[in-house]
Coordinates of N, CA and C in Angstrom, one line a residue:
M1 N -17.0 -48.9 -16.8 CA -16.7 -49.0 -16.3 C -17.0 -47.3 -16.2
N2 N -15.0 -44.5 -14.5 CA -12.7 -43.8 -14.0 C -13.0 -43.9 -13.8
G3 N -15.5 -37.4 -13.9 CA -16.9 -38.5 -13.7 C -17.9 -37.8 -14.2
P4 N -18.4 -37.6 -14.4 CA -19.1 -37.2 -14.7 C -20.2 -36.6 -13.8
A5 N -21.2 -34.0 -13.8 CA -21.4 -32.7 -14.0 C -20.2 -31.9 -14.0
T6 N -18.9 -31.8 -13.2 CA -17.5 -31.8 -13.5 C -17.1 -33.1 -13.3
L7 N -16.2 -33.8 -13.4 CA -16.0 -35.3 -13.8 C -16.3 -36.0 -12.6
G8 N -16.5 -36.4 -11.8 CA -16.7 -37.5 -10.8 C -18.0 -37.3 -10.3
E9 N -18.3 -36.1 -10.0 CA -19.6 -36.0 -9.4 C -20.1 -34.7 -9.7
S10 N -19.2 -34.5 -10.6 CA -19.4 -33.6 -11.5 C -18.0 -33.0 -12.0
G11 N -17.0 -33.4 -11.9 CA -16.1 -32.8 -12.5 C -14.6 -33.5 -12.4
S12 N -13.9 -33.1 -13.3 CA -12.5 -33.7 -13.3 C -11.7 -33.3 -12.3
H13 N -11.8 -32.1 -12.0 CA -10.8 -31.5 -11.2 C -11.4 -30.7 -10.1
A14 N -10.8 -30.4 -8.9 CA -11.4 -29.7 -8.1 C -11.1 -28.0 -8.3
A15 N -11.8 -27.2 -7.8 CA -11.4 -25.8 -8.1 C -10.1 -25.5 -7.5
P16 N -9.2 -24.8 -8.2 CA -8.0 -24.4 -7.7 C -7.9 -23.6 -6.6
A17 N -6.9 -23.6 -5.4 CA -7.1 -22.7 -4.7 C -6.4 -21.5 -5.0
K18 N -6.9 -20.3 -4.0 CA -6.6 -19.2 -4.4 C -5.2 -18.7 -3.8
G19 N -4.4 -17.7 -4.7 CA -3.2 -17.3 -4.1 C -3.4 -16.2 -2.9
T20 N -2.4 -15.3 -2.8 CA -2.5 -14.5 -1.8 C -3.6 -13.5 -1.9
K21 N -4.4 -12.9 -0.7 CA -5.2 -11.9 -0.9 C -6.4 -12.4 -1.9
G22 N -6.7 -13.8 -2.1 CA -8.0 -14.0 -2.8 C -7.8 -14.1 -4.2
R23 N -6.6 -13.7 -4.9 CA -6.4 -13.6 -6.1 C -5.7 -14.7 -6.7
L24 N -6.4 -15.3 -7.8 CA -5.7 -16.7 -8.5 C -4.3 -16.2 -9.0
T25 N -3.5 -17.2 -8.9 CA -2.2 -17.0 -9.5 C -2.0 -17.3 -11.0
R26 N -1.2 -17.2 -11.8 CA -1.5 -17.3 -13.3 C -1.6 -18.8 -13.4
A27 N -0.7 -19.6 -12.7 CA -0.9 -21.0 -12.7 C -2.3 -21.4 -12.5
E28 N -2.9 -20.8 -11.1 CA -4.4 -21.1 -11.1 C -5.2 -20.9 -11.8
K29 N -5.0 -19.7 -12.5 CA -6.1 -19.4 -13.7 C -5.9 -20.3 -14.8
A30 N -4.8 -20.9 -15.1 CA -4.5 -21.6 -16.1 C -5.1 -23.0 -16.0
E31 N -5.1 -23.4 -14.8 CA -5.6 -24.9 -14.4 C -7.4 -24.8 -14.3
A32 N -7.8 -23.4 -13.7 CA -9.1 -23.2 -14.1 C -9.7 -23.3 -15.4
T33 N -9.0 -22.8 -16.4 CA -9.5 -22.7 -17.5 C -9.3 -24.0 -18.4
R34 N -8.4 -25.0 -18.1 CA -8.3 -26.3 -18.3 C -9.3 -27.2 -17.9
S35 N -9.8 -26.9 -16.6 CA -10.7 -27.5 -16.1 C -12.0 -27.4 -16.9
R36 N -12.4 -26.0 -16.9 CA -13.5 -25.7 -17.8 C -13.7 -26.4 -19.2
L37 N -12.5 -26.4 -20.1 CA -12.8 -27.1 -21.3 C -12.7 -28.5 -20.9
F38 N -12.0 -29.1 -20.1 CA -12.3 -30.5 -19.7 C -13.6 -31.0 -19.4
D39 N -14.4 -30.1 -18.3 CA -15.6 -30.6 -18.0 C -16.8 -30.3 -19.1
A40 N -16.3 -29.1 -19.9 CA -17.2 -28.9 -21.0 C -17.3 -30.2 -22.2
A41 N -16.1 -30.6 -22.3 CA -16.1 -31.9 -23.2 C -16.7 -32.9 -22.6
V42 N -16.6 -33.4 -21.3 CA -17.4 -34.2 -20.6 C -18.9 -34.3 -20.8
E43 N -19.4 -33.1 -20.7 CA -20.7 -32.7 -20.7 C -21.3 -33.1 -22.1
I44 N -20.6 -32.2 -23.0 CA -21.1 -32.6 -24.5 C -20.8 -33.9 -25.0
V45 N -20.1 -34.7 -24.7 CA -19.6 -36.1 -25.3 C -21.0 -36.9 -24.4
G46 N -21.2 -36.7 -23.4 CA -22.1 -37.2 -22.5 C -23.8 -37.0 -22.9
E47 N -23.7 -35.9 -23.7 CA -25.0 -35.5 -24.1 C -25.3 -35.9 -25.5
S48 N -24.3 -35.6 -26.3 CA -24.5 -35.8 -27.7 C -23.5 -36.8 -28.6
G49 N -22.6 -37.4 -27.6 CA -21.5 -38.3 -28.2 C -20.3 -37.7 -28.7
Y50 N -19.0 -38.5 -29.0 CA -17.9 -38.0 -29.3 C -17.7 -37.2 -30.7
A51 N -18.5 -37.8 -31.7 CA -18.7 -37.3 -33.1 C -19.2 -35.8 -32.9
A52 N -20.0 -35.5 -32.2 CA -20.7 -34.1 -32.3 C -19.8 -33.1 -31.2
T53 N -18.8 -33.6 -30.7 CA -18.1 -33.0 -29.8 C -17.0 -32.0 -30.4
S54 N -17.3 -30.6 -30.8 CA -16.2 -30.2 -31.6 C -15.5 -29.1 -30.7
V55 N -14.4 -28.5 -31.2 CA -13.7 -27.7 -30.5 C -14.5 -26.3 -30.1
A56 N -15.4 -26.1 -31.1 CA -16.1 -24.8 -30.9 C -17.0 -25.0 -30.0
L57 N -17.7 -26.0 -29.9 CA -18.8 -26.5 -28.9 C -18.1 -26.3 -27.6
I58 N -16.9 -26.9 -27.5 CA -16.1 -27.0 -26.2 C -15.9 -25.8 -25.7
T59 N -15.2 -25.1 -26.4 CA -15.0 -23.5 -26.0 C -16.2 -22.8 -25.7
S60 N -17.1 -22.8 -26.7 CA -18.4 -22.1 -26.2 C -18.9 -22.5 -24.9
R61 N -19.0 -23.6 -24.7 CA -19.7 -24.2 -23.3 C -18.6 -23.6 -22.2
A62 N -17.4 -23.8 -22.5 CA -16.4 -23.4 -21.3 C -16.2 -21.8 -21.3
E63 N -16.8 -21.1 -22.4 CA -16.7 -19.6 -22.3 C -15.4 -19.2 -22.3
V64 N -14.6 -19.9 -23.3 CA -13.2 -19.3 -23.8 C -13.0 -19.2 -25.2
A65 N -12.1 -18.4 -25.5 CA -11.6 -18.3 -27.2 C -11.3 -19.6 -27.6
Q66 N -11.7 -20.0 -29.1 CA -11.2 -21.1 -29.6 C -10.0 -21.2 -29.5
G67 N -9.0 -20.3 -29.8 CA -7.4 -20.4 -30.0 C -7.0 -20.8 -28.7
T68 N -7.7 -20.5 -27.4 CA -7.1 -20.7 -26.1 C -7.1 -22.3 -25.9
F69 N -8.1 -22.9 -26.7 CA -8.0 -24.4 -26.4 C -6.7 -25.1 -26.6
Y70 N -5.9 -24.5 -27.6 CA -4.8 -25.1 -28.2 C -3.5 -24.9 -27.0
N71 N -3.8 -24.1 -26.1 CA -2.7 -23.6 -25.0 C -2.7 -24.8 -24.0
Y72 N -3.8 -25.6 -24.0 CA -4.0 -26.8 -23.2 C -4.1 -28.2 -23.8
F73 N -4.5 -28.3 -25.0 CA -4.7 -29.4 -25.5 C -4.0 -29.4 -27.0
E74 N -3.4 -30.4 -27.6 CA -2.6 -30.6 -28.8 C -3.8 -30.5 -30.0
S75 N -4.9 -31.2 -29.4 CA -5.9 -31.3 -30.7 C -7.0 -31.7 -30.1
R76 N -8.4 -31.7 -30.5 CA -9.8 -32.2 -30.1 C -9.3 -33.7 -29.7
Q77 N -8.8 -34.4 -30.5 CA -8.6 -35.9 -30.3 C -7.8 -36.2 -29.0
D78 N -6.8 -35.3 -28.9 CA -5.9 -35.1 -27.5 C -6.9 -35.1 -26.3
L79 N -7.7 -34.1 -26.1 CA -8.7 -33.8 -25.2 C -9.5 -35.3 -25.0
L80 N -10.1 -35.7 -26.0 CA -11.1 -36.9 -25.9 C -10.3 -37.9 -25.5
D81 N -8.9 -38.2 -25.9 CA -8.4 -39.3 -25.2 C -7.8 -39.1 -23.7
Q82 N -8.1 -37.8 -23.1 CA -7.9 -38.0 -22.0 C -9.0 -38.0 -20.9
L83 N -10.2 -38.2 -21.6 CA -11.3 -38.3 -20.6 C -11.5 -39.5 -19.8
L84 N -11.3 -40.7 -20.4 CA -11.4 -42.0 -19.9 C -10.6 -42.2 -18.9
P85 N -8.9 -41.9 -19.1 CA -8.1 -42.2 -17.9 C -8.5 -41.1 -16.8
A86 N -9.0 -40.1 -16.9 CA -9.5 -39.0 -15.9 C -10.5 -39.8 -15.1
I87 N -11.4 -40.5 -16.0 CA -12.7 -41.1 -15.3 C -12.0 -42.4 -14.5
S88 N -11.2 -43.0 -15.0 CA -10.4 -44.0 -14.2 C -10.1 -43.6 -12.8
D89 N -9.3 -42.5 -12.9 CA -8.8 -42.1 -11.7 C -10.1 -41.8 -10.3
K90 N -11.2 -41.3 -11.2 CA -12.3 -40.8 -10.3 C -12.7 -42.0 -9.6
L91 N -12.9 -43.1 -10.6 CA -13.5 -44.5 -10.4 C -12.8 -45.1 -9.2
H92 N -11.6 -45.1 -9.6 CA -10.6 -45.8 -8.5 C -10.8 -45.1 -7.1
D93 N -10.8 -44.0 -7.1 CA -10.8 -43.3 -5.9 C -12.2 -43.6 -5.1
M94 N -13.2 -43.6 -5.8 CA -14.6 -44.1 -5.2 C -14.6 -45.4 -4.7
V95 N -13.9 -46.4 -5.3 CA -13.9 -47.7 -5.1 C -12.9 -48.1 -4.0
R96 N -12.0 -47.5 -4.0 CA -10.7 -47.6 -2.7 C -11.5 -47.1 -1.2
A97 N -12.3 -45.9 -1.7 CA -12.9 -45.5 -0.4 C -14.0 -46.5 0.2
R98 N -15.0 -46.8 -0.7 CA -15.7 -47.9 -0.4 C -15.2 -49.2 0.3
V99 N -14.2 -49.5 -0.3 CA -13.5 -51.0 0.2 C -12.9 -50.8 1.4
R100 N -12.1 -49.6 1.9 CA -11.5 -49.3 3.1 C -12.8 -49.2 4.0
A101 N -14.1 -48.9 3.8 CA -15.1 -48.7 4.7 C -15.8 -50.0 5.0
A102 N -15.6 -51.0 4.0 CA -16.3 -52.2 4.1 C -15.9 -53.3 5.5
P103 N -16.5 -54.2 5.9 CA -15.9 -55.1 6.9 C -14.8 -55.8 6.3
D104 N -14.1 -56.2 7.2 CA -12.6 -56.9 6.8 C -12.9 -58.3 6.6
N105 N -13.6 -58.4 5.3 CA -13.9 -59.7 4.7 C -13.7 -59.6 3.4
A106 N -13.1 -60.7 2.7 CA -12.9 -60.7 1.3 C -14.2 -60.4 0.4
L107 N -15.5 -61.2 0.7 CA -16.5 -61.1 0.1 C -17.0 -59.8 0.2
E108 N -17.0 -59.1 1.4 CA -17.6 -57.9 1.6 C -16.9 -56.9 1.0
R109 N -15.5 -57.1 0.7 CA -14.7 -56.0 -0.1 C -14.9 -56.1 -1.7
E110 N -15.3 -57.6 -2.2 CA -15.8 -57.6 -3.4 C -17.1 -56.9 -3.7
R111 N -18.1 -57.1 -2.9 CA -19.4 -56.4 -2.9 C -19.2 -54.8 -2.8
A112 N -18.1 -54.4 -2.0 CA -18.0 -53.0 -2.1 C -17.7 -52.6 -3.4
R113 N -16.7 -53.3 -4.1 CA -15.9 -52.8 -5.2 C -17.2 -52.9 -6.5
I114 N -17.8 -54.0 -6.4 CA -18.9 -53.6 -7.7 C -20.1 -52.7 -7.2
S115 N -20.3 -52.7 -6.1 CA -21.3 -51.7 -5.7 C -20.8 -50.3 -6.0
A116 N -19.6 -50.2 -5.6 CA -19.2 -48.8 -5.9 C -19.0 -48.3 -7.3
F117 N -18.7 -49.1 -8.1 CA -18.8 -49.1 -9.8 C -20.3 -48.6 -10.1
F118 N -21.4 -49.3 -9.4 CA -22.6 -48.6 -10.0 C -23.0 -47.5 -9.4
E119 N -22.4 -47.1 -8.1 CA -22.8 -46.0 -7.4 C -22.2 -44.8 -8.3
F120 N -20.8 -44.9 -8.6 CA -20.2 -44.2 -9.7 C -20.9 -43.8 -10.9
L121 N -21.3 -44.8 -11.5 CA -22.2 -44.6 -12.9 C -23.5 -43.9 -12.4
E122 N -24.1 -44.0 -11.3 CA -25.2 -43.1 -10.9 C -25.0 -41.8 -10.8
T123 N -23.9 -41.3 -10.2 CA -23.8 -40.1 -9.6 C -22.9 -39.4 -11.0
A124 N -22.4 -40.1 -12.0 CA -21.9 -39.5 -13.1 C -22.5 -40.0 -14.6
P125 N -23.7 -39.7 -14.5 CA -24.3 -40.2 -15.7 C -23.7 -39.9 -17.3
H126 N -22.9 -38.6 -17.2 CA -22.5 -38.5 -18.6 C -21.4 -39.6 -19.0
L127 N -20.8 -40.2 -18.1 CA -19.8 -41.3 -18.3 C -20.5 -42.3 -19.0
F128 N -21.4 -42.7 -18.9 CA -21.7 -44.0 -19.7 C -21.7 -44.0 -21.1
K129 N -21.9 -42.9 -21.6 CA -21.9 -42.8 -23.1 C -20.3 -42.5 -23.3
I130 N -19.6 -42.1 -22.6 CA -18.1 -41.8 -22.8 C -17.6 -43.1 -22.9
L131 N -17.7 -44.0 -21.8 CA -17.3 -45.3 -22.0 C -17.9 -46.0 -23.0
S132 N -18.9 -46.1 -23.5 CA -19.7 -47.0 -24.4 C -19.1 -46.6 -25.9
E133 N -18.6 -45.4 -26.0 CA -18.1 -45.0 -27.3 C -16.7 -45.0 -27.4
G134 N -16.2 -45.2 -26.2 CA -14.8 -44.9 -26.1 C -13.7 -45.9 -27.1
P135 N -14.0 -47.0 -27.1 CA -13.3 -47.8 -28.1 C -13.2 -47.3 -29.4
V136 N -14.2 -47.2 -30.0 CA -14.1 -46.4 -31.5 C -13.8 -45.0 -31.5
Q137 N -14.1 -44.3 -30.7 CA -14.1 -42.6 -30.9 C -12.7 -42.1 -29.9
A138 N -12.4 -42.8 -29.1 CA -11.1 -42.5 -28.3 C -10.3 -43.7 -28.0
P139 N -9.7 -44.4 -29.0 CA -9.0 -45.7 -28.6 C -7.8 -45.8 -27.7
L140 N -7.2 -44.8 -27.8 CA -6.1 -44.4 -26.8 C -6.4 -44.2 -25.8
G141 N -7.5 -43.5 -25.4 CA -7.8 -43.2 -24.0 C -8.6 -44.3 -23.5
F142 N -9.2 -45.1 -24.2 CA -10.1 -46.2 -23.8 C -9.0 -47.3 -23.4
R143 N -8.0 -47.2 -24.4 CA -6.8 -48.6 -23.9 C -6.1 -48.2 -22.5
R144 N -5.7 -47.0 -22.3 CA -5.3 -46.4 -21.0 C -6.3 -46.6 -19.8
H145 N -7.7 -46.3 -20.2 CA -8.5 -46.7 -19.1 C -8.6 -48.1 -18.8
L146 N -8.7 -49.0 -19.9 CA -8.3 -50.5 -19.5 C -7.3 -50.9 -18.8
D147 N -6.1 -50.3 -19.1 CA -4.9 -50.6 -18.4 C -5.0 -50.3 -17.0
Q148 N -5.6 -49.1 -16.7 CA -5.7 -48.6 -15.4 C -6.6 -49.2 -14.5
Q149 N -7.5 -49.7 -15.1 CA -8.7 -50.5 -14.3 C -8.2 -51.8 -14.1
T150 N -7.5 -52.5 -15.0 CA -6.9 -53.9 -15.0 C -5.9 -53.8 -14.1
A151 N -5.0 -52.9 -14.0 CA -4.0 -52.9 -13.0 C -4.5 -52.6 -11.5
S152 N -5.6 -51.9 -11.3 CA -6.1 -51.4 -10.0 C -6.9 -53.0 -9.5
Y153 N -7.6 -53.5 -10.5 CA -8.2 -54.7 -10.0 C -7.3 -55.9 -9.9
R154 N -6.3 -56.0 -10.6 CA -5.2 -56.9 -10.5 C -4.7 -57.1 -9.0
R155 N -4.3 -55.5 -8.5 CA -3.9 -55.2 -7.4 C -4.8 -55.8 -6.4
A156 N -6.0 -55.6 -6.4 CA -7.1 -55.9 -5.4 C -7.2 -57.4 -5.1
L157 N -7.0 -58.2 -6.4 CA -6.8 -59.5 -6.1 C -5.8 -60.2 -5.6
A158 N -4.6 -59.6 -5.9 CA -3.3 -60.0 -5.4 C -3.2 -59.8 -4.0
F159 N -3.9 -58.7 -3.6 CA -4.2 -58.5 -2.0 C -4.9 -59.6 -1.5
E160 N -6.0 -60.2 -2.1 CA -6.8 -61.2 -1.6 C -6.1 -62.4 -1.7
L161 N -5.4 -62.6 -2.6 CA -4.6 -64.1 -2.9 C -3.6 -64.0 -1.6
E162 N -2.9 -63.1 -1.4 CA -1.9 -63.3 -0.5 C -2.4 -63.5 1.0
R163 N -3.7 -63.3 1.3 CA -4.3 -63.5 2.4 C -5.3 -64.8 2.2
G164 N -4.9 -65.6 1.2 CA -5.5 -66.9 1.1 C -7.1 -67.0 0.8
N165 N -7.5 -65.8 0.2 CA -9.0 -65.6 0.1 C -9.6 -66.1 -1.2
L166 N -8.5 -66.6 -2.0 CA -9.1 -66.9 -3.5 C -8.9 -68.4 -3.6
I167 N -10.0 -69.0 -4.5 CA -9.8 -70.2 -5.1 C -8.9 -70.3 -6.2
V168 N -9.0 -69.3 -7.3 CA -8.3 -69.3 -8.2 C -6.7 -68.6 -7.8
T169 N -5.9 -69.4 -8.1 CA -4.4 -68.9 -7.7 C -3.5 -69.0 -8.6
D170 N -3.7 -69.7 -9.9 CA -2.6 -70.0 -11.0 C -2.7 -68.4 -11.5
P171 N -1.7 -67.6 -11.6 CA -1.4 -66.2 -12.2 C -2.2 -66.3 -13.5
E172 N -1.8 -67.1 -14.5 CA -2.4 -67.0 -15.9 C -4.1 -67.0 -15.8
E173 N -4.5 -68.0 -15.0 CA -5.9 -68.0 -14.6 C -6.6 -66.7 -14.1
L174 N -5.8 -66.3 -13.2 CA -6.3 -65.0 -12.5 C -6.1 -63.9 -13.3
E175 N -5.5 -63.8 -14.4 CA -5.4 -62.8 -15.1 C -6.8 -62.6 -16.0
V176 N -7.0 -64.0 -16.3 CA -8.5 -64.1 -17.1 C -9.7 -63.8 -16.1
V177 N -9.6 -64.1 -15.1 CA -10.6 -63.8 -14.1 C -11.0 -62.2 -13.8
V178 N -9.6 -61.7 -13.9 CA -9.7 -60.1 -13.7 C -10.5 -59.2 -14.9
Q179 N -10.1 -60.0 -16.1 CA -11.1 -59.5 -17.1 C -12.3 -59.9 -17.1
M180 N -12.8 -60.9 -16.8 CA -14.0 -61.5 -16.8 C -15.0 -60.8 -15.7
L181 N -14.4 -60.3 -14.6 CA -15.1 -59.8 -13.6 C -15.2 -58.2 -13.9
L182 N -14.1 -57.4 -14.6 CA -14.2 -56.2 -15.0 C -15.3 -56.1 -16.1
S183 N -15.2 -57.1 -17.1 CA -16.4 -57.1 -18.2 C -17.6 -57.1 -17.8
S184 N -18.3 -58.0 -16.8 CA -19.4 -58.2 -15.9 C -19.8 -56.7 -15.8
R185 N -19.1 -55.9 -15.1 CA -19.6 -54.5 -14.7 C -20.0 -53.8 -15.8
E186 N -19.5 -53.9 -16.8 CA -19.7 -53.1 -18.0 C -21.1 -53.7 -18.6
Y187 N -21.4 -55.0 -18.9 CA -22.4 -55.6 -19.3 C -23.6 -55.3 -18.4
L188 N -23.4 -55.6 -16.9 CA -24.6 -55.3 -15.9 C -25.0 -53.9 -16.0
S189 N -24.0 -53.1 -16.1 CA -24.4 -51.7 -16.0 C -25.3 -51.3 -17.3
A190 N -25.1 -52.0 -18.3 CA -25.7 -51.5 -19.7 C -27.1 -52.2 -19.5
R191 N -27.4 -53.2 -18.9 CA -28.4 -53.7 -18.7 C -29.6 -53.3 -17.8
F192 N -28.6 -53.0 -16.8 CA -29.7 -52.6 -15.4 C -29.7 -51.2 -14.8
C193 N -28.8 -50.1 -15.4 CA -28.3 -49.0 -14.9 C -28.9 -48.0 -15.8
F194 N -29.4 -48.4 -17.0 CA -30.2 -47.4 -18.1 C -31.6 -47.5 -18.0
V195 N -32.5 -47.0 -17.4 CA -33.9 -47.1 -17.4 C -34.8 -46.0 -17.8
D196 N -35.5 -46.2 -18.8 CA -36.2 -45.0 -19.4 C -35.5 -43.8 -19.8
G197 N -34.3 -43.9 -20.2 CA -33.6 -42.7 -20.4 C -32.6 -42.1 -19.2
H198 N -32.9 -42.7 -18.2 CA -32.3 -42.2 -16.9 C -31.1 -43.2 -16.6
F199 N -30.4 -42.7 -15.7 CA -29.1 -43.8 -15.1 C -29.4 -43.7 -13.6
T200 N -29.7 -44.9 -13.1 CA -29.8 -45.5 -11.8 C -29.0 -46.6 -11.4
R201 N -29.0 -46.9 -10.0 CA -28.2 -47.9 -9.1 C -29.2 -49.2 -9.5
P202 N -28.5 -50.2 -10.0 CA -29.4 -51.4 -10.3 C -30.1 -51.9 -9.0
P203 N -31.1 -52.9 -9.2 CA -31.7 -53.3 -8.1 C -30.8 -54.3 -7.3
A204 N -31.1 -54.3 -6.0 CA -30.0 -54.9 -5.2 C -29.6 -56.6 -5.5
F205 N -30.9 -56.9 -6.4 CA -30.5 -58.7 -6.6 C -29.4 -58.7 -7.6
V206 N -29.1 -57.6 -8.2 CA -27.9 -57.7 -9.4 C -26.8 -58.0 -8.7
V207 N -26.2 -57.1 -7.5 CA -25.3 -57.4 -6.9 C -25.3 -58.8 -6.2
D208 N -26.5 -59.0 -5.6 CA -26.6 -60.4 -4.9 C -26.3 -61.6 -5.7
V209 N -26.8 -61.6 -7.1 CA -26.3 -62.7 -7.9 C -25.0 -62.6 -8.5
Y210 N -24.4 -61.3 -8.5 CA -23.0 -61.5 -8.9 C -22.2 -62.0 -7.7
M211 N -22.6 -61.7 -6.6 CA -21.9 -62.2 -5.5 C -22.0 -63.7 -5.2
K212 N -23.3 -64.3 -5.7 CA -23.4 -65.8 -5.7 C -22.5 -66.4 -6.8
L213 N -22.3 -65.7 -7.7 CA -21.5 -66.2 -9.0 C -20.0 -66.5 -8.4
V214 N -19.6 -65.3 -7.7 CA -17.9 -65.4 -7.5 C -17.7 -66.0 -6.4
T215 N -18.7 -66.1 -5.4 CA -18.7 -67.0 -4.1 C -18.4 -68.6 -4.3
G216 N -17.3 -69.2 -3.9 CA -17.2 -70.7 -4.1 C -16.6 -70.8 -5.6
T217 N -16.2 -69.6 -6.4 CA -15.9 -70.1 -7.7 C -14.4 -69.2 -7.7
V218 N -14.5 -68.0 -7.3 CA -13.4 -67.0 -7.4 C -12.8 -66.8 -6.0
F219 N -13.9 -66.5 -5.1 CA -13.7 -66.2 -3.7 C -13.9 -67.5 -2.8
K220 N -13.2 -67.6 -1.8 CA -13.5 -68.7 -0.8 C -14.7 -68.2 0.0
S221 N -15.8 -69.2 0.2 CA -16.9 -68.5 0.9 C -16.4 -68.7 2.3

């Protein structure tokens, strides 16, 4: 399924604001260093996978001393487990922005949700590997990512339910629907978003078929 060059379109964090007279405060310098370490990890995992991502490689890419790493993260695994939750935050921001810009119609909002997911992967290619290897290599982070994505999508469907836009209304059934629709994004992206070694947005018919599937089954037409 949160960015990926710094985390979202390239990065996990925005550049810190400068203190007075253009100088960074100590806190701003610390955040800048943390961001470099985080973004270096995103790039390396995206290029070579979790197993190849060592503290030495991360600090070398970030151009900081190895000892500095432990001022910001308890361990290599601690950093790796933070990658996917940060991705979730970025993904949520993009989906929310696209949904707000969509026409005031339940089906158009759902089209915006799945389209935004594909758009996010296209602008953040490193994240595909981070997502695909996460369950094994960063299980705690992957679980947090799933919980965040589930909570976000659950809220979206609760919004539609309150407005009478859903066919599925039983809470237990709706929870299953949440997981099914979230899972479809992962499998569709694996099949249609990775072409000849490059990440791309899938053909328009992929979203069209998805919408045909959910119209009249999950969402009222």
